[in-house]
Amino acid sequence: MRFALQWLVRLLGVLLVGPALALVTEGGRGPWWAASREPVGLAPDPAATPEAVVQVYGARAWGWRGAFGIHTWIAVKPRGAAVWTVHEVIGWRLHHGGSAVVTSHRPPDARWFGAAPEVLAELRGEAAAAAIPAIEAAVAAYPWPDRYRLWPGPNSNTFTAWVARRVPALRLDLPPTAVGKDYLGARVLAPAVSGTGWQLSLGGLLGLTLAREEGVEINLLGLAFGLDPADLALRLPGIGRVGP
């Protein structure tokens, strides 16, 4: 028993190296109220893009949270729409008596309090048009609009994962830095976020994912690590996906 505890402590120490490095490299964005929210040019202009488009974004969270994880959101533009619609979970909204689920027409590729976002998944044309109704239905059915917990969930990544599981056409591979993606509530078994495999999860604190898209990923106290054999990529807490 003592040996097992020593091994666990050492493993946690190794897993915390990534967040420590991220804290050093991501620190210094300044106060949140002064941080940039400007778009970075990843979202097509609706005026020049009549086709339907779906994009899933992720960006480092602000402050110390960014050492461990990212904030994710989903943006949709139906065919012929003049604006984007963004769906995300924002925890502080609950403090003002609202829902944690926020739907807005903000620029989908805006910086998240200074952090530049990246596109995690994208659909265009007929594939996007077919997926948008399913996305909207999943957003409306999200089971925790009145709850938010940074760790281990439900949080913004729990929301994005919930929607993606119900829209397998996205084939969304959320990185290990999407802390909260493994939170399943009372459930223990669910499809992998990408829809290409399965995952076991105990309250988002301990779990295992086996899927074609994600590969093999272990979740230990919210620190996810693993290997994607198909792409020869490592999945590391605090760092994300490392490989080709």
Coordinates of C-alpha atoms in Angstrom, one line a residue, residues 12-24 66-69 236-240:
L12 CA 1.2 13.1 -10.0
G13 CA 4.5 15.0 -9.7
V14 CA 5.4 14.1 -13.3
L15 CA 1.9 15.0 -14.6
L16 CA 2.2 18.4 -13.0
V17 CA 5.3 19.3 -14.9
G18 CA 3.2 20.3 -18.0
P19 CA 1.0 22.7 -16.1
A20 CA 4.0 24.2 -14.4
L21 CA 5.6 24.9 -17.7
A22 CA 2.4 26.3 -19.1
L23 CA 2.1 28.6 -16.1
V24 CA 5.5 30.0 -16.8
G66 CA -4.7 28.4 -18.2
A67 CA -1.8 26.4 -16.8
F68 CA -4.1 23.4 -16.6
G69 CA -6.6 23.9 -19.4
L236 CA 0.1 15.5 -22.0
P237 CA -1.6 17.5 -19.2
G238 CA -1.0 21.2 -19.3
I239 CA 0.7 20.9 -22.7
G240 CA -1.9 19.2 -25.0

